[in-house]
């Protein structure tokens, strides 16, 4: 039983090696590296990219001015509820409207 498992494992490793060799012929690993480095270079050097601003904010521990909308979903939903015991709308929901 163990011998069967070992033989099956060797067959899987050999099949994977053949698969990787075919993929390497279609697009060499160096091409993937070059493409990734081009994207990274653009992220670091292009002034339109937010990397420099975000890095500075991280390094200098700058506090965010607001919570991103993807984290504060209540700000994107219509205001339907009021604070308990108060006839005024919730201040955060009112400000977002």
Coordinates of C-alpha atoms in Angstrom, one line a residue:
X1 CA 0.0 0.0 0.0
X2 CA 2.8 2.4 0.9
X3 CA 4.6 1.4 -2.3
X4 CA 1.5 2.3 -4.3
X5 CA 1.3 5.7 -2.6
X6 CA 5.0 6.3 -3.4
X7 CA 4.6 5.3 -7.0
X8 CA 1.6 7.6 -7.3
X9 CA 3.4 10.4 -5.7
X10 CA 6.4 10.0 -8.1
X11 CA 4.0 10.0 -11.1
X12 CA 2.3 13.2 -9.8
X13 CA 5.7 14.9 -9.4
X14 CA 6.8 13.8 -12.9
X15 CA 3.5 15.1 -14.4
X16 CA 3.9 18.4 -12.6
X17 CA 7.5 18.7 -13.9
X18 CA 6.3 18.1 -17.5
X19 CA 3.5 20.6 -17.0
X20 CA 5.9 23.3 -15.8
X21 CA 8.3 22.6 -18.6
X22 CA 5.5 23.2 -21.2
X23 CA 4.5 26.4 -19.4
X24 CA 8.1 27.6 -19.3
X25 CA 8.4 27.2 -23.1
X26 CA 5.2 29.2 -23.6
X27 CA 6.2 32.1 -21.3
X28 CA 9.5 31.9 -19.5
X29 CA 9.7 32.7 -15.8
X30 CA 11.9 35.7 -16.6
X31 CA 9.0 37.2 -18.6
X32 CA 6.8 37.1 -15.5
X33 CA 9.6 38.7 -13.4
X34 CA 10.1 41.5 -16.0
X35 CA 6.3 42.2 -16.1
X36 CA 6.1 42.3 -12.3
X37 CA 9.1 44.6 -12.1
X38 CA 7.6 47.0 -14.6
X39 CA 4.4 47.2 -12.6
X40 CA 6.4 47.8 -9.4
X41 CA 8.6 50.4 -11.1
X42 CA 5.5 52.3 -12.2
X43 CA 4.0 52.1 -8.7
X44 CA 7.1 53.5 -7.1
X45 CA 8.1 56.1 -9.7
X46 CA 4.9 57.4 -11.3
X47 CA 3.7 60.6 -9.4
X48 CA 0.1 59.7 -10.2
X49 CA 0.4 56.5 -8.2
X50 CA -0.6 56.8 -4.5
X51 CA 2.4 54.8 -3.2
X52 CA 4.5 57.8 -2.1
X53 CA 1.6 59.5 -0.2
X54 CA 0.5 56.3 1.5
X55 CA 4.1 55.4 2.4
X56 CA 4.7 58.8 4.0
X57 CA 1.4 58.5 5.9
X58 CA 2.5 55.1 7.2
X59 CA 6.0 56.1 8.2
X60 CA 5.0 59.3 9.9
X61 CA 1.9 57.7 11.5
X62 CA -0.5 60.2 10.0
X63 CA -4.0 59.8 11.2
X64 CA -6.6 59.3 8.4
X65 CA -9.1 62.1 7.8
X66 CA -12.0 59.7 7.4
X67 CA -12.9 56.1 7.4
X68 CA -12.8 54.6 3.8
X69 CA -16.3 54.0 2.5
X70 CA -15.7 50.3 2.0
X71 CA -15.2 50.1 5.8
X72 CA -18.0 52.4 6.7
X73 CA -20.9 51.0 4.7
X74 CA -23.5 52.7 6.9
X75 CA -22.4 56.0 5.3
X76 CA -23.4 54.8 1.8
X77 CA -26.9 53.5 2.9
X78 CA -29.9 55.7 3.0
X79 CA -30.7 57.1 6.5
X80 CA -33.6 55.2 7.9
X81 CA -33.1 55.0 11.6
X82 CA -32.8 57.6 14.4
X83 CA -30.9 57.4 17.6
X84 CA -32.8 55.9 20.5
X85 CA -34.5 58.5 22.7
X86 CA -33.6 61.3 20.3
X87 CA -35.6 62.8 17.4
X88 CA -32.4 64.0 15.7
X89 CA -30.6 61.9 13.2
X90 CA -27.4 60.2 14.1
X91 CA -24.6 62.9 13.5
X92 CA -22.4 60.6 11.4
X93 CA -25.4 59.6 9.1
X94 CA -26.5 63.2 8.9
X95 CA -23.0 64.4 7.9
X96 CA -22.8 61.8 5.2
X97 CA -26.1 62.9 3.6

